[in-house]
Amino acid sequence: AEGCFPGLRIYSVAMRPGLRHDVPVADPIAWITAQFNYTHPKMKVLEVWETDVKDNPVSPCASDTNDPPRDDFWWTTGHIAYEDILRA
């Protein structure tokens, strides 16, 4: 697609208990770079949900430069899950 950086961006997402309701949390490495003014280019994105790693569609050129949003949860397990995700 025009204006879309080639390649595929992947990040993991899960739901965790919050004060009033469950809240989405994401791989912290995917959002921490924004703290250093590094943003990702607009490109195809695969948002992998912990609940079903096999049923996650690829969104064409849908990644926002700040996806996923910062959640301050530091869900480090989300970052080390990629080997299992790629095998699924």
PDB file of C-alpha atoms in Angstrom:
ATOM      1  CA  ALA A   1       0.000   0.000   0.000  1.00  0.00           C
ATOM      2  CA  GLU A   2       1.137   3.512  -0.744  1.00  0.00           C
ATOM      3  CA  GLY A   3       2.785   5.246   2.208  1.00  0.00           C
ATOM      4  CA  CYS A   4       3.189   1.951   4.026  1.00  0.00           C
ATOM      5  CA  PHE A   5       6.629   0.770   5.174  1.00  0.00           C
ATOM      6  CA  PRO A   6       7.358  -2.790   3.914  1.00  0.00           C
ATOM      7  CA  GLY A   7       7.324  -5.626   6.426  1.00  0.00           C
ATOM      8  CA  LEU A   8       5.150  -6.787   9.296  1.00  0.00           C
ATOM      9  CA  ARG A   9       5.058  -5.391  12.827  1.00  0.00           C
ATOM     10  CA  ILE A  10       4.014  -7.828  15.548  1.00  0.00           C
ATOM     11  CA  TYR A  11       3.190  -7.159  19.169  1.00  0.00           C
ATOM     12  CA  SER A  12       1.406  -9.180  21.822  1.00  0.00           C
ATOM     13  CA  VAL A  13      -1.596  -8.044  23.853  1.00  0.00           C
ATOM     14  CA  ALA A  14      -3.464  -9.559  26.827  1.00  0.00           C
ATOM     15  CA  MET A  15      -6.162  -8.610  29.301  1.00  0.00           C
ATOM     16  CA  ARG A  16      -5.303  -8.163  32.977  1.00  0.00           C
ATOM     17  CA  PRO A  17      -7.491  -7.289  35.963  1.00  0.00           C
ATOM     18  CA  GLY A  18      -7.881  -3.571  36.622  1.00  0.00           C
ATOM     19  CA  LEU A  19      -9.578  -1.680  39.436  1.00  0.00           C
ATOM     20  CA  ARG A  20     -13.049  -1.750  37.863  1.00  0.00           C
ATOM     21  CA  HIS A  21     -12.649  -3.949  34.792  1.00  0.00           C
ATOM     22  CA  ASP A  22     -10.056  -5.869  32.818  1.00  0.00           C
ATOM     23  CA  VAL A  23      -7.600  -3.697  30.907  1.00  0.00           C
ATOM     24  CA  PRO A  24      -5.500  -4.483  27.835  1.00  0.00           C
ATOM     25  CA  VAL A  25      -1.742  -4.672  28.336  1.00  0.00           C
ATOM     26  CA  ALA A  26       0.896  -4.933  25.626  1.00  0.00           C
ATOM     27  CA  ASP A  27       4.476  -6.041  25.180  1.00  0.00           C
ATOM     28  CA  PRO A  28       6.350  -3.152  26.854  1.00  0.00           C
ATOM     29  CA  ILE A  29       9.180  -3.180  24.307  1.00  0.00           C
ATOM     30  CA  ALA A  30       6.619  -2.275  21.642  1.00  0.00           C
ATOM     31  CA  TRP A  31       5.761   1.023  23.403  1.00  0.00           C
ATOM     32  CA  ILE A  32       8.825   1.936  25.466  1.00  0.00           C
ATOM     33  CA  THR A  33      10.740   3.262  22.467  1.00  0.00           C
ATOM     34  CA  ALA A  34       8.287   6.177  22.265  1.00  0.00           C
ATOM     35  CA  GLN A  35       9.885   7.473  25.493  1.00  0.00           C
ATOM     36  CA  PHE A  36      12.997   8.185  23.403  1.00  0.00           C
ATOM     37  CA  ASN A  37      11.051   9.832  20.552  1.00  0.00           C
ATOM     38  CA  TYR A  38      11.404   6.728  18.402  1.00  0.00           C
ATOM     39  CA  THR A  39       8.159   5.909  16.647  1.00  0.00           C
ATOM     40  CA  HIS A  40       7.396   2.988  14.378  1.00  0.00           C
ATOM     41  CA  PRO A  41       6.557   3.576  10.729  1.00  0.00           C
ATOM     42  CA  LYS A  42       3.059   2.977   9.417  1.00  0.00           C
ATOM     43  CA  MET A  43       3.031  -0.660   8.246  1.00  0.00           C
ATOM     44  CA  LYS A  44       1.112  -3.932   8.303  1.00  0.00           C
ATOM     45  CA  VAL A  45       0.502  -5.043  11.870  1.00  0.00           C
ATOM     46  CA  LEU A  46      -0.299  -8.313  13.592  1.00  0.00           C
ATOM     47  CA  GLU A  47      -1.703  -7.715  17.082  1.00  0.00           C
ATOM     48  CA  VAL A  48      -1.417 -11.116  18.765  1.00  0.00           C
ATOM     49  CA  TRP A  49      -3.884 -11.655  21.616  1.00  0.00           C
ATOM     50  CA  GLU A  50      -2.774 -14.044  24.360  1.00  0.00           C
ATOM     51  CA  THR A  51      -6.196 -15.736  24.366  1.00  0.00           C
ATOM     52  CA  ASP A  52      -5.936 -17.069  20.793  1.00  0.00           C
ATOM     53  CA  VAL A  53      -2.597 -16.708  19.031  1.00  0.00           C
ATOM     54  CA  LYS A  54      -3.852 -18.589  15.944  1.00  0.00           C
ATOM     55  CA  ASP A  55      -6.782 -16.313  15.111  1.00  0.00           C
ATOM     56  CA  ASN A  56      -5.281 -12.857  14.717  1.00  0.00           C
ATOM     57  CA  PRO A  57      -5.757 -11.119  11.366  1.00  0.00           C
ATOM     58  CA  VAL A  58      -3.086  -8.986   9.751  1.00  0.00           C
ATOM     59  CA  SER A  59      -4.274  -5.392   9.401  1.00  0.00           C
ATOM     60  CA  PRO A  60      -2.907  -3.847   6.213  1.00  0.00           C
ATOM     61  CA  CYS A  61      -0.996  -0.646   6.887  1.00  0.00           C
ATOM     62  CA  ALA A  62      -3.022  -0.050  10.046  1.00  0.00           C
ATOM     63  CA  SER A  63      -0.263   0.424  12.591  1.00  0.00           C
ATOM     64  CA  ASP A  64      -0.234   3.841  14.186  1.00  0.00           C
ATOM     65  CA  THR A  65       3.198   5.221  15.030  1.00  0.00           C
ATOM     66  CA  ASN A  66       2.429   4.859  18.749  1.00  0.00           C
ATOM     67  CA  ASP A  67       0.738   1.430  18.713  1.00  0.00           C
ATOM     68  CA  PRO A  68       0.326  -0.158  21.126  1.00  0.00           C
ATOM     69  CA  PRO A  69      -0.499   2.612  23.589  1.00  0.00           C
ATOM     70  CA  ARG A  70       1.661   2.877  26.717  1.00  0.00           C
ATOM     71  CA  ASP A  71       0.058   1.051  29.640  1.00  0.00           C
ATOM     72  CA  ASP A  72       2.851   1.128  32.293  1.00  0.00           C
ATOM     73  CA  PHE A  73       2.028  -2.461  33.238  1.00  0.00           C
ATOM     74  CA  TRP A  74       5.462  -3.867  32.254  1.00  0.00           C
ATOM     75  CA  TRP A  75       3.987  -7.160  31.029  1.00  0.00           C
ATOM     76  CA  THR A  76       7.401  -8.668  30.222  1.00  0.00           C
ATOM     77  CA  THR A  77       5.898 -12.108  29.588  1.00  0.00           C
ATOM     78  CA  GLY A  78       4.308 -10.535  26.525  1.00  0.00           C
ATOM     79  CA  HIS A  79       7.746  -9.863  25.098  1.00  0.00           C
ATOM     80  CA  ILE A  80       9.138 -13.361  25.597  1.00  0.00           C
ATOM     81  CA  ALA A  81       6.060 -15.055  24.110  1.00  0.00           C
ATOM     82  CA  TYR A  82       7.056 -14.574  20.452  1.00  0.00           C
ATOM     83  CA  GLU A  83       8.738 -17.959  19.991  1.00  0.00           C
ATOM     84  CA  ASP A  84       5.512 -19.723  20.990  1.00  0.00           C
ATOM     85  CA  ILE A  85       3.437 -17.319  18.900  1.00  0.00           C
ATOM     86  CA  LEU A  86       5.470 -17.985  15.766  1.00  0.00           C
ATOM     87  CA  ARG A  87       5.130 -21.752  16.259  1.00  0.00           C
ATOM     88  CA  ALA A  88       1.325 -21.541  16.567  1.00  0.00           C
TER      89      ALA A  88
END
